[in-house]
Coordinates of C-alpha atoms in Angstrom, one line a residue:
M3 CA 0.0 0.2 0.1
T4 CA 1.6 3.6 -0.5
P5 CA 0.5 5.8 1.9
V6 CA -2.8 8.4 2.5
G7 CA -3.0 10.9 -0.3
D8 CA -0.5 9.4 -2.6
A9 CA 0.2 10.5 -6.1
S10 CA -0.6 7.9 -8.3
G11 CA 2.9 6.2 -10.3
D12 CA 4.5 6.5 -6.6
P13 CA 5.8 3.2 -5.5
S14 CA 4.1 0.6 -3.2
S15 CA 5.8 -0.3 -0.4
E16 CA 6.9 -3.7 -1.6
E17 CA 8.0 -2.3 -4.5
R18 CA 10.2 0.0 -2.1
H19 CA 11.0 -2.7 -0.1
E20 CA 12.5 -4.5 -3.2
E21 CA 14.3 -1.2 -4.3
R22 CA 15.9 -0.4 -1.4
A23 CA 19.3 -1.1 -0.2
E24 CA 19.6 -2.6 3.5
R25 CA 20.2 0.3 6.0
D26 CA 23.7 1.0 7.0
D27 CA 23.2 0.2 10.5
H28 CA 26.9 1.3 12.1
S29 CA 26.4 4.5 15.1
H30 CA 27.6 7.8 14.2
G31 CA 28.6 11.0 16.4
A32 CA 30.4 9.5 18.5
L33 CA 31.3 11.6 21.6
L34 CA 34.6 10.5 22.0
S35 CA 37.5 12.3 19.9
D36 CA 40.8 10.4 19.1
G37 CA 43.4 12.2 21.8
E38 CA 41.3 13.2 23.6
A39 CA 39.5 10.5 25.3
S40 CA 39.3 6.7 25.4
A41 CA 36.1 4.4 25.7
H42 CA 36.2 1.6 28.7
L43 CA 34.1 -1.4 29.8
G44 CA 32.6 -2.8 32.8
V45 CA 30.6 -5.9 33.0
G46 CA 29.2 -7.7 35.7
A47 CA 27.5 -11.6 35.2
R48 CA 26.2 -14.4 36.6
S49 CA 28.4 -17.8 36.6
G50 CA 27.5 -19.3 33.5
V51 CA 27.0 -16.8 31.1
P52 CA 27.3 -16.9 27.6
V53 CA 29.9 -15.1 25.4
D54 CA 25.8 -14.2 23.5
E55 CA 24.4 -12.5 26.0
V56 CA 27.5 -10.5 26.7
L57 CA 28.7 -9.7 23.2
A58 CA 24.8 -8.6 22.9
L59 CA 25.1 -5.9 25.7
V60 CA 27.7 -4.8 24.8
D61 CA 27.0 -3.5 21.1
A62 CA 23.5 -2.2 22.6
V63 CA 25.8 -0.1 24.5
L64 CA 28.4 1.1 22.3
R65 CA 25.4 1.7 19.8
E66 CA 23.9 4.0 22.4
A67 CA 26.7 6.2 23.0
G68 CA 27.2 6.1 19.1
L69 CA 31.0 4.0 19.2
S70 CA 32.2 0.9 17.6
R71 CA 33.8 -2.0 18.7
T72 CA 36.9 -0.3 18.3
A73 CA 36.4 3.1 20.0
V74 CA 36.6 0.4 23.7
R75 CA 40.4 -0.1 25.7
S76 CA 39.7 -2.4 27.9
L77 CA 37.0 -4.6 29.3
G78 CA 36.4 -4.5 33.3
T79 CA 35.7 -6.6 36.0
L80 CA 35.2 -8.2 39.4
D81 CA 38.6 -10.3 39.8
A82 CA 36.4 -13.4 40.9
R83 CA 34.2 -12.8 37.7
A84 CA 37.3 -12.0 35.4
A85 CA 37.9 -15.7 34.4
E86 CA 34.1 -16.7 33.5
P87 CA 34.5 -17.9 30.3
G88 CA 31.5 -15.8 28.5
I89 CA 33.1 -12.6 29.3
A90 CA 36.8 -14.0 29.0
G91 CA 35.1 -15.2 25.5
A92 CA 33.5 -11.9 24.7
A93 CA 36.8 -9.9 25.8
A94 CA 38.8 -12.2 23.2
L95 CA 36.4 -11.9 20.4
L96 CA 36.1 -7.7 21.3
G97 CA 40.3 -7.8 20.9
L98 CA 40.0 -6.5 24.9
P99 CA 42.0 -6.8 27.4
V100 CA 39.9 -8.1 30.9
R101 CA 41.2 -5.8 33.9
G102 CA 40.2 -7.5 37.3
F103 CA 39.1 -5.4 40.2
A104 CA 39.5 -6.2 43.7
A105 CA 36.1 -6.4 45.3
E106 CA 37.5 -3.7 47.5
E107 CA 38.9 -1.4 44.8
L108 CA 35.6 -1.3 43.4
A109 CA 33.5 -0.7 46.6
A110 CA 35.3 2.2 47.1
V111 CA 34.1 3.4 43.5
S112 CA 30.9 6.1 44.2
V113 CA 28.9 4.8 41.8
P114 CA 25.8 6.7 39.7
H115 CA 23.1 4.0 40.1
P116 CA 23.4 1.7 42.8
S117 CA 21.6 -1.3 43.4
A118 CA 20.9 -3.5 46.6
R119 CA 22.1 -7.2 45.5
P120 CA 25.9 -7.0 44.5
L121 CA 26.0 -4.4 47.4
A122 CA 25.0 -7.4 49.4
A123 CA 27.1 -9.7 47.3
T124 CA 30.0 -8.2 46.3
G125 CA 30.4 -5.2 48.1
T126 CA 29.7 -3.0 45.3
A127 CA 26.8 -1.1 44.9
S128 CA 26.9 -2.3 40.8
V129 CA 30.1 -4.2 39.4
A130 CA 29.3 -2.6 35.6
E131 CA 29.5 0.4 36.4
A132 CA 32.7 0.9 39.2
A133 CA 34.8 -1.2 37.4
A134 CA 34.2 1.1 34.2
L135 CA 34.8 3.9 36.3
L136 CA 38.0 2.5 37.3
A137 CA 38.9 0.8 34.2
A138 CA 38.6 4.8 32.7
G139 CA 40.8 6.3 35.6
A140 CA 38.4 7.2 38.1
E141 CA 39.5 7.7 42.2
P142 CA 38.7 6.2 44.9
S143 CA 36.2 8.7 46.6
A144 CA 37.1 9.4 49.8
D145 CA 33.9 9.0 51.2
A146 CA 33.4 5.9 50.3
D147 CA 33.2 4.0 53.6
A148 CA 32.0 6.8 55.3
E149 CA 28.5 7.3 53.9
P150 CA 27.1 3.6 54.0
D151 CA 23.4 4.7 54.6
A152 CA 23.4 7.0 51.4
V153 CA 23.3 4.1 48.9
V154 CA 19.9 4.6 47.0
V155 CA 18.1 1.1 47.0
P156 CA 15.6 0.9 44.4
S157 CA 12.7 -1.2 46.5
A158 CA 12.1 -4.2 43.8
D159 CA 16.1 -4.8 42.4
A160 CA 16.3 -8.0 40.5
D161 CA 20.6 -7.2 39.5
A162 CA 22.1 -9.5 37.9
E163 CA 24.8 -9.7 39.6
P164 CA 25.6 -13.2 41.5
D165 CA 27.2 -13.4 45.0
A166 CA 30.6 -13.4 43.9
V167 CA 32.6 -16.9 43.2
V168 CA 36.2 -16.9 44.7
V169 CA 38.3 -18.0 41.2
P170 CA 42.2 -16.3 40.6
S171 CA 42.5 -13.0 40.6
A172 CA 43.0 -10.5 37.9
V173 CA 43.2 -12.0 34.9
V174 CA 44.4 -10.9 30.7
A175 CA 42.5 -12.3 28.2
P176 CA 44.8 -14.6 26.3
G177 CA 46.9 -12.7 23.8
M178 CA 45.5 -9.8 24.6
G179 CA 48.4 -8.4 26.2
E180 CA 48.9 -6.4 29.2
P181 CA 45.6 -4.3 30.1
V182 CA 45.8 -0.7 28.9
A183 CA 46.5 2.2 31.5
P184 CA 44.2 5.3 32.2
P185 CA 46.5 8.4 31.5
A186 CA 48.2 9.6 34.0
R187 CA 45.8 12.5 34.9
A188 CA 42.3 12.0 33.9
R189 CA 38.7 12.3 35.2
A190 CA 35.9 9.3 34.3
V191 CA 32.9 10.5 32.8
L192 CA 30.3 7.5 32.8
L193 CA 29.0 7.8 29.2
V194 CA 26.8 4.9 29.2
P195 CA 25.1 4.0 32.7
K196 CA 24.8 0.6 33.9
R197 CA 22.4 -1.7 31.3
K198 CA 21.4 -5.0 31.9
T199 CA 20.1 -8.4 30.6
R200 CA 18.8 -11.7 32.8
R201 CA 22.9 -12.4 34.1
V202 CA 24.8 -9.6 32.9
T203 CA 24.7 -5.6 33.4
C204 CA 27.0 -3.7 30.9
A205 CA 28.3 0.6 31.6
L206 CA 30.4 2.8 29.9
A207 CA 32.9 5.5 31.1
A208 CA 35.4 7.4 29.6
S209 CA 38.7 8.5 30.5
V210 CA 38.7 12.1 29.6
P211 CA 42.8 14.2 30.1
V212 CA 42.8 17.1 32.2
R213 CA 44.8 19.5 30.5
S214 CA 46.5 22.5 33.1
H215 CA 44.5 25.2 30.2
E216 CA 41.2 24.0 31.9
D217 CA 38.9 26.3 34.4
A218 CA 35.9 24.1 33.8
P219 CA 35.2 20.8 36.2
G220 CA 34.1 19.4 33.3
A221 CA 31.8 16.0 34.3
R222 CA 32.2 15.0 37.4
L223 CA 30.8 12.0 38.7
L224 CA 28.1 12.5 41.7
P225 CA 28.0 11.7 45.3
R226 CA 26.2 8.1 45.4
T227 CA 23.0 9.7 46.5
H228 CA 22.7 11.1 43.2
G229 CA 21.1 9.1 40.3
Y230 CA 18.4 6.5 39.5
I231 CA 17.5 5.3 36.0
A232 CA 14.1 4.0 35.2
G233 CA 12.8 0.5 35.3
E234 CA 15.7 -1.3 36.1
P235 CA 15.1 -4.9 36.8
G236 CA 14.8 -7.0 33.2
S237 CA 15.9 -4.1 31.1
P238 CA 17.1 -5.6 27.8
P239 CA 19.8 -5.4 25.9
T240 CA 18.2 -4.0 22.5
I241 CA 17.5 0.2 24.7
P242 CA 17.7 2.3 22.3
T243 CA 18.1 5.1 24.6
P244 CA 21.1 7.7 24.9
H245 CA 24.0 7.9 26.7
T246 CA 24.0 11.0 29.0
T247 CA 22.4 10.1 32.3
A248 CA 21.9 12.7 35.4
A249 CA 25.6 11.6 36.6
M250 CA 26.6 14.0 33.6
D251 CA 27.7 17.8 33.4
M252 CA 25.1 19.0 30.8
H253 CA 27.1 21.6 30.7
T254 CA 30.0 20.2 28.8
H255 CA 30.8 18.8 26.0
T256 CA 29.9 15.4 26.8
D257 CA 26.2 15.9 27.2
A258 CA 25.2 15.6 23.5
H259 CA 21.6 16.9 24.3
D260 CA 20.8 20.6 23.5
L261 CA 18.1 21.2 26.0
R262 CA 18.2 24.9 24.8
H263 CA 16.9 23.8 21.0
H264 CA 13.7 24.2 20.4
G265 CA 11.3 23.3 17.1
D266 CA 11.4 26.7 16.3
A267 CA 15.0 27.1 15.4
E268 CA 13.7 24.2 13.0
V269 CA 11.7 26.6 11.0
R270 CA 12.9 30.3 12.1
D271 CA 14.5 32.3 8.4
E272 CA 13.4 29.4 6.2
K273 CA 10.1 29.1 4.1
L274 CA 8.6 25.5 5.2
I275 CA 5.4 23.4 6.1
D276 CA 6.2 23.6 9.9
L277 CA 5.6 19.9 11.5
A278 CA 8.0 21.0 14.1
V279 CA 6.5 23.2 16.4
N280 CA 3.6 22.8 18.1
V281 CA 1.6 25.7 17.9
R282 CA -2.1 24.5 16.7
T283 CA -2.4 26.3 12.6
D284 CA -4.9 29.3 12.3
T285 CA -4.4 30.7 14.9
P286 CA -5.2 33.0 16.9
P287 CA -8.9 32.7 16.2
D288 CA -10.2 36.9 14.8
W289 CA -12.5 37.1 18.2
L290 CA -9.3 36.8 20.0
R291 CA -6.4 39.3 17.5
R292 CA -9.1 42.0 17.8
R293 CA -9.8 41.5 22.1
I294 CA -6.1 41.5 22.1
A295 CA -5.9 44.8 19.8
D296 CA -9.0 46.3 21.5
S297 CA -6.2 46.3 24.8
L298 CA -3.7 48.1 22.7
T299 CA -5.5 51.1 24.0
G300 CA -4.8 50.7 27.4
L301 CA -0.5 50.2 27.2
A302 CA -0.2 54.0 28.5
A303 CA -1.3 52.3 31.8
Y304 CA 0.7 49.3 33.9
P305 CA -1.0 45.9 33.7
D306 CA -3.3 44.8 36.5
G307 CA -4.2 41.4 36.6
R308 CA -6.1 41.0 38.6
V309 CA -9.3 40.4 36.3
A310 CA -7.4 37.7 34.7
R311 CA -6.0 35.9 37.5
A312 CA -9.9 35.4 39.1
A313 CA -10.8 34.2 35.7
V314 CA -8.4 31.6 35.4
A315 CA -9.2 30.8 38.8
E316 CA -12.7 30.6 38.4
R317 CA -12.3 27.8 35.0
H318 CA -11.0 25.9 37.7
D319 CA -12.9 26.4 41.0
L320 CA -9.6 28.0 42.8
P321 CA -9.1 30.5 44.8
P322 CA -7.0 33.5 43.1
N323 CA -4.5 33.2 45.3
R324 CA -3.9 29.8 43.9
V325 CA -3.2 30.8 40.9
L326 CA 0.3 32.9 39.7
L327 CA 0.4 34.1 35.6
T328 CA 3.5 34.0 33.9
A329 CA 4.7 35.1 31.1
G330 CA 4.2 31.3 29.5
A331 CA 5.5 28.6 31.2
A332 CA 8.4 29.0 30.7
E333 CA 8.9 31.8 33.2
A334 CA 7.6 29.6 35.7
F335 CA 10.1 26.7 35.3
V336 CA 12.2 29.7 36.0
L337 CA 10.6 30.7 39.2
L338 CA 10.9 27.2 40.5
A339 CA 14.4 26.9 39.9
R340 CA 15.1 30.1 41.9
A341 CA 12.1 30.6 44.4
L342 CA 12.2 27.3 45.7
P343 CA 14.7 24.8 48.0
A344 CA 15.4 21.7 46.9
R345 CA 18.2 19.0 47.5
R346 CA 17.2 16.6 45.2
P347 CA 15.7 17.6 42.1
V348 CA 14.4 14.5 39.9
V349 CA 13.4 15.6 36.0
V350 CA 11.1 12.5 34.1
H351 CA 12.6 12.7 30.5
P352 CA 11.9 12.3 27.5
Q353 CA 10.3 15.6 28.0
F354 CA 10.3 19.2 27.5
T355 CA 13.9 20.5 28.4
E356 CA 13.6 24.3 29.8
P357 CA 12.6 22.5 33.7
E358 CA 15.4 21.0 33.8
A359 CA 17.5 24.2 31.7
A360 CA 16.3 26.0 34.5
L361 CA 17.2 24.2 37.2
R362 CA 20.7 23.3 36.4
D363 CA 21.5 27.7 35.7
A364 CA 19.9 27.7 38.7
G365 CA 22.9 25.9 40.3
H366 CA 20.7 22.7 41.0
A367 CA 22.4 19.3 40.4
V368 CA 19.8 17.4 38.7
D369 CA 18.8 13.7 38.2
R370 CA 17.2 12.2 35.2
V371 CA 14.4 9.1 35.4
L372 CA 14.5 7.8 31.9
L373 CA 11.1 6.5 30.7
R374 CA 11.7 3.5 27.9
E375 CA 10.5 2.9 24.2
E376 CA 9.6 -0.6 25.0
D377 CA 7.5 0.3 28.8
G378 CA 6.0 2.9 26.1
F379 CA 7.7 6.0 27.7
R380 CA 5.0 4.9 30.4
L381 CA 5.1 6.3 34.2
D382 CA 6.3 4.0 36.7
P383 CA 6.4 6.2 40.2
A384 CA 8.7 3.6 42.0
A385 CA 11.2 4.9 39.5
V386 CA 11.4 8.0 40.8
P387 CA 14.0 8.1 44.2
E388 CA 12.5 8.0 47.4
D389 CA 14.5 10.7 48.5
A390 CA 13.4 13.4 45.7
D391 CA 12.2 16.6 46.9
L392 CA 11.4 18.4 43.9
V393 CA 9.9 16.3 40.8
V394 CA 9.1 17.7 37.7
I395 CA 6.7 15.2 35.2
G396 CA 5.3 16.6 31.8
N397 CA 1.5 15.2 31.1
P398 CA 0.3 14.8 28.2
T399 CA 4.3 14.8 27.7
N400 CA 5.9 16.3 25.2
P401 CA 7.0 14.6 22.9
T402 CA 6.3 11.3 23.1
S403 CA 2.7 12.4 23.5
V404 CA 2.2 10.0 26.3
L405 CA -0.8 10.8 28.8
H406 CA -0.7 9.4 32.5
P407 CA -3.0 8.7 34.2
A408 CA -4.1 11.0 36.9
A409 CA -3.6 8.4 39.5
S410 CA 0.6 7.8 38.3
I411 CA 0.9 11.2 38.7
A412 CA -0.3 12.2 42.1
A413 CA 1.6 8.5 43.1
L414 CA 4.7 10.8 43.2
A415 CA 3.3 13.3 46.1
R416 CA 4.9 13.3 49.1
P417 CA 5.1 15.4 52.1
G418 CA 8.1 17.5 51.1
R419 CA 8.5 16.7 48.1
T420 CA 7.6 19.7 45.6
L421 CA 5.5 17.5 42.5
V422 CA 5.5 19.3 39.0
V423 CA 3.1 18.5 36.4
D424 CA 3.6 20.7 33.4
E425 CA -0.1 20.6 31.3
A426 CA 0.9 22.6 28.7
F427 CA -0.8 20.5 26.2
M428 CA -3.9 19.4 28.5
D429 CA -6.3 21.2 26.9
A430 CA -5.6 19.2 23.5
V431 CA -6.8 16.2 24.6
P432 CA -10.8 15.8 24.7
G433 CA -12.4 16.3 28.5
E434 CA -8.8 17.5 29.9
R435 CA -9.0 14.1 31.8
E436 CA -6.2 13.2 33.5
S437 CA -5.8 16.5 34.2
L438 CA -4.7 17.5 37.9
A439 CA -5.5 21.1 37.6
G440 CA -8.1 22.5 40.2
R441 CA -7.0 19.4 42.8
T442 CA -6.1 20.9 46.2
D443 CA -6.0 17.3 47.9
V444 CA -2.2 16.4 46.3
P445 CA 0.4 17.5 49.0
G446 CA 3.1 20.0 47.2
L447 CA 1.2 19.9 43.4
V448 CA 2.1 22.8 41.2
V449 CA 0.8 22.8 37.9
L450 CA 2.0 24.9 34.5
R451 CA -0.6 25.7 32.0
S452 CA 0.4 27.7 28.5
L453 CA -2.0 29.1 26.5
T454 CA 0.5 29.3 23.2
K455 CA -0.3 26.3 22.1
T456 CA -4.0 25.8 21.2
W457 CA -4.7 29.7 20.8
G458 CA -1.3 30.4 19.2
L459 CA 0.1 33.1 21.0
A460 CA 4.2 31.9 21.4
G461 CA 5.1 35.6 21.3
L462 CA 2.3 37.0 23.8
R463 CA 3.9 34.5 26.4
I464 CA 1.2 33.5 28.6
G465 CA 0.6 31.1 30.9
Y466 CA 0.0 30.7 34.4
V467 CA 0.9 27.9 37.5
L468 CA -1.9 26.3 40.2
A469 CA -0.3 26.0 43.0
A470 CA -0.8 26.5 47.5
P471 CA -1.6 29.6 48.4
G472 CA 2.2 29.2 50.5
T473 CA 4.1 28.6 47.2
I474 CA 1.7 31.1 44.6
A475 CA 3.3 33.7 46.6
D476 CA 6.8 32.2 47.3
L477 CA 7.3 32.4 43.2
E478 CA 5.4 35.9 43.1
R479 CA 8.2 37.4 45.3
A480 CA 10.8 35.9 42.2
Q481 CA 9.1 37.2 39.9
P482 CA 9.5 41.0 38.1
L483 CA 7.4 43.6 38.5
W484 CA 4.6 43.7 36.1
P485 CA 6.3 40.2 34.4
V486 CA 2.7 39.8 32.6
S487 CA 2.2 42.8 29.6
T488 CA -1.4 43.5 29.7
P489 CA -2.5 42.0 25.7
A490 CA -1.0 39.2 27.5
L491 CA -3.9 39.5 30.8
V492 CA -6.7 40.5 28.4
A493 CA -5.8 37.3 26.2
A494 CA -6.1 35.0 29.5
E495 CA -9.6 36.6 30.7
A496 CA -10.3 35.7 26.6
C497 CA -9.2 32.6 26.9
M498 CA -11.2 31.1 29.9
S499 CA -14.8 32.6 28.5
R500 CA -17.2 29.9 28.5
A501 CA -17.3 29.9 24.8
A502 CA -13.2 29.9 24.0
L503 CA -13.4 26.9 26.6
A504 CA -16.1 25.1 24.3
E505 CA -13.4 26.1 21.1
A506 CA -10.5 24.4 22.8
E507 CA -12.8 21.4 23.4
H508 CA -13.8 21.2 19.5
A509 CA -10.1 21.5 18.6
A510 CA -9.1 19.0 21.1
H511 CA -11.5 16.2 19.4
R512 CA -10.2 17.2 15.8
I513 CA -6.9 16.6 16.2
G514 CA -7.4 13.6 17.6
V515 CA -9.3 13.1 14.5
E516 CA -6.2 14.5 13.0
R517 CA -3.6 12.9 14.5
A518 CA -5.1 9.3 13.7
H519 CA -5.1 10.0 10.2
L520 CA -1.6 11.0 10.6
L521 CA -0.7 7.8 12.8
A522 CA -2.3 5.7 9.8
G523 CA 0.0 7.4 7.1
L524 CA 2.4 6.1 9.0
A525 CA 2.5 2.9 9.7
E526 CA 1.9 2.1 5.8
F527 CA 6.1 2.6 6.2
D528 CA 8.6 -0.6 7.1
E529 CA 11.3 1.7 8.0
V530 CA 8.9 4.3 11.0
R531 CA 7.5 2.5 14.4
T532 CA 5.3 5.3 16.7
V533 CA 4.7 5.7 20.5
A534 CA 1.7 4.3 21.0
G535 CA -1.2 5.8 22.2
A536 CA -0.4 9.3 21.7
E537 CA -2.4 11.6 23.0
G538 CA -0.6 15.3 22.3
P539 CA -1.3 17.7 19.7
F540 CA 2.1 16.0 18.0
V541 CA 3.2 12.0 17.5
L542 CA 6.7 10.7 18.5
V543 CA 8.3 8.6 15.5
R544 CA 11.8 6.0 15.3
I545 CA 13.2 6.0 11.9
D546 CA 16.9 4.5 11.5
G547 CA 18.5 7.4 10.3
A548 CA 16.2 9.6 11.2
D549 CA 18.8 12.9 11.4
A550 CA 19.2 12.2 7.4
V551 CA 15.6 11.7 6.6
R552 CA 14.9 15.0 8.6
E553 CA 17.7 16.7 6.3
R554 CA 16.4 15.2 3.3
L555 CA 11.9 16.6 4.8
R556 CA 13.6 20.1 4.6
S557 CA 15.6 19.7 1.0
L558 CA 11.5 18.6 0.8
G559 CA 9.6 21.8 2.1
F560 CA 9.0 20.1 5.2
A561 CA 10.2 21.1 8.9
A562 CA 10.8 18.0 11.7
R563 CA 11.9 18.7 15.4
R564 CA 15.0 16.1 15.8
G565 CA 14.3 13.6 18.9
D566 CA 18.7 14.0 19.7
T567 CA 18.1 17.1 21.9
F568 CA 15.8 15.0 24.5
P569 CA 17.0 12.9 26.9
G570 CA 16.3 9.3 26.4
L571 CA 16.4 10.1 22.3
D572 CA 18.7 9.9 19.9
R573 CA 19.4 10.7 16.2
N574 CA 16.9 8.3 14.9
W575 CA 13.5 10.4 16.9
L576 CA 10.9 12.4 15.1
R577 CA 8.6 14.7 16.4
L578 CA 6.0 15.3 14.1
A579 CA 3.1 18.1 15.2
V580 CA -0.6 16.9 14.0
R581 CA -1.5 19.3 11.0
D582 CA -4.8 19.2 8.6
R583 CA -5.5 16.5 6.1
A584 CA -4.2 18.3 3.4
T585 CA -1.1 19.5 5.3
T586 CA -0.3 15.4 6.6
N587 CA -1.2 13.7 3.2
R588 CA 1.6 16.0 1.2
F589 CA 3.7 15.4 4.5
L590 CA 3.6 11.5 3.9
Q591 CA 4.3 11.6 0.1
A592 CA 7.9 13.7 1.2
L593 CA 8.6 11.4 3.8
D594 CA 8.2 8.6 0.9
Q595 CA 10.5 10.6 -1.1
A596 CA 12.8 11.2 1.7
L597 CA 13.1 7.1 2.4
L598 CA 13.6 6.5 -1.0
M599 CA 16.3 9.0 -1.1
G600 CA 18.2 7.2 1.2
G601 CA 17.7 3.9 0.2

């Protein structure tokens, strides 16, 4: 079948399949450059693990980092496992020396993602991460023995690392020569955190030389109270998530995710059909334009937000002291980062990157919980560290378009924890089901809303915060005077009217129809995999080599949002905004051509 709306004469999917050669599956864009760093694997395994299982996980980790096997210098493990046939055999096939480390050495390394079972069995909270960091030249942490209670233990740990078995100490794989020593002055960077199968764990670290002229601290390992990756138990080896984690300094070259990249950059200064920005087309509507235009006669007076604030409060059945108007949701993220104390903020990814950027700019060390494709990018509340005192999540989430159940998000609430829910796209969901806006029974809840997307007001900057009066007061104190302009206040008031809410509801139903049409068309392509259950005005798709496909689409007149700037995604992901049927049909034809151009 050809895509929906395909022009006659275009090749069928069967013909496309026959015409296209196999796609090159080699990874590109490795983070490490020659002379700057070298990669080292850390592996933990149970007795009897086969070579194939070790190799499969190693290759998955290398793909995640964008590296080939030739970029790796050594394989580190527990000395009691160095002679394990599965590990030694895998190292021999990879052409790597095996570095065996004593349990005491591994225990002295503060690992970002600890687990209980290996801690009890071997004395180290992760053989894979500790061995990778040691092999890459990590220094033992000074307080490794002083803070045993600081280890974070998942509620249902199923780590693959086994009880220790006594075998000869450090072994070098036959014919592999001596282990490669790390540079004399180096810092260790965890490129890929612990990944696992049923019997193997694997991590990847880099040894980055320290130059005397460097002033910046670069990537750093966080204390063992930091870091957790969602869904540890049973993670399969094929994990298409990225190499970066909360244990990496976001402001160094080691993080591939540009947190300041937004969809407007894909269309700026070029005449392209826009599938990159999630603002509804043909907006603002005429009636809203007139209201905004009429407000210009009052620009001589300072803005007065009382009427708009009361309108928002009434819309959500809340008192006005639970509402704060902001210059878009982006300002709200900055206020939260600056005004609220947070010892351990956690951002659930993939999601809108501005919350993490704002937190880091305010000096916070941010941990990430990465939701996984194989779980449908759906939230498991147990994945969030119990001691997190600020948690940020989007619903429906940008860019995955997943709508999390309100009960699952509410389950994240704790006394002493601020739970921030970004509902910027909730008004694009019919009935706003799963919304927490208006709830006053969830402790620490902060809900953010934006009027940008549905009403086409990105240039006007208007949004709002719903929270407890004390939190609103703290945020308001951090705001500058008159942060929201008079035209924006008038727009906020107008969009809270009964007629406007009815129009937004109608638009939400229309988006659902157009989204279904887009998804049906994408399903015709064997090369395209969509995230199931999309509920927002956009869909997330995976295409091998999507970065190249995106460039071909640009040459054909279409802008798509790159996915690799979102933590949890890589270069093989694109986000597509839902558009009208005619635009979608033209896009599907362009996508067909872009895929053929790559064949």
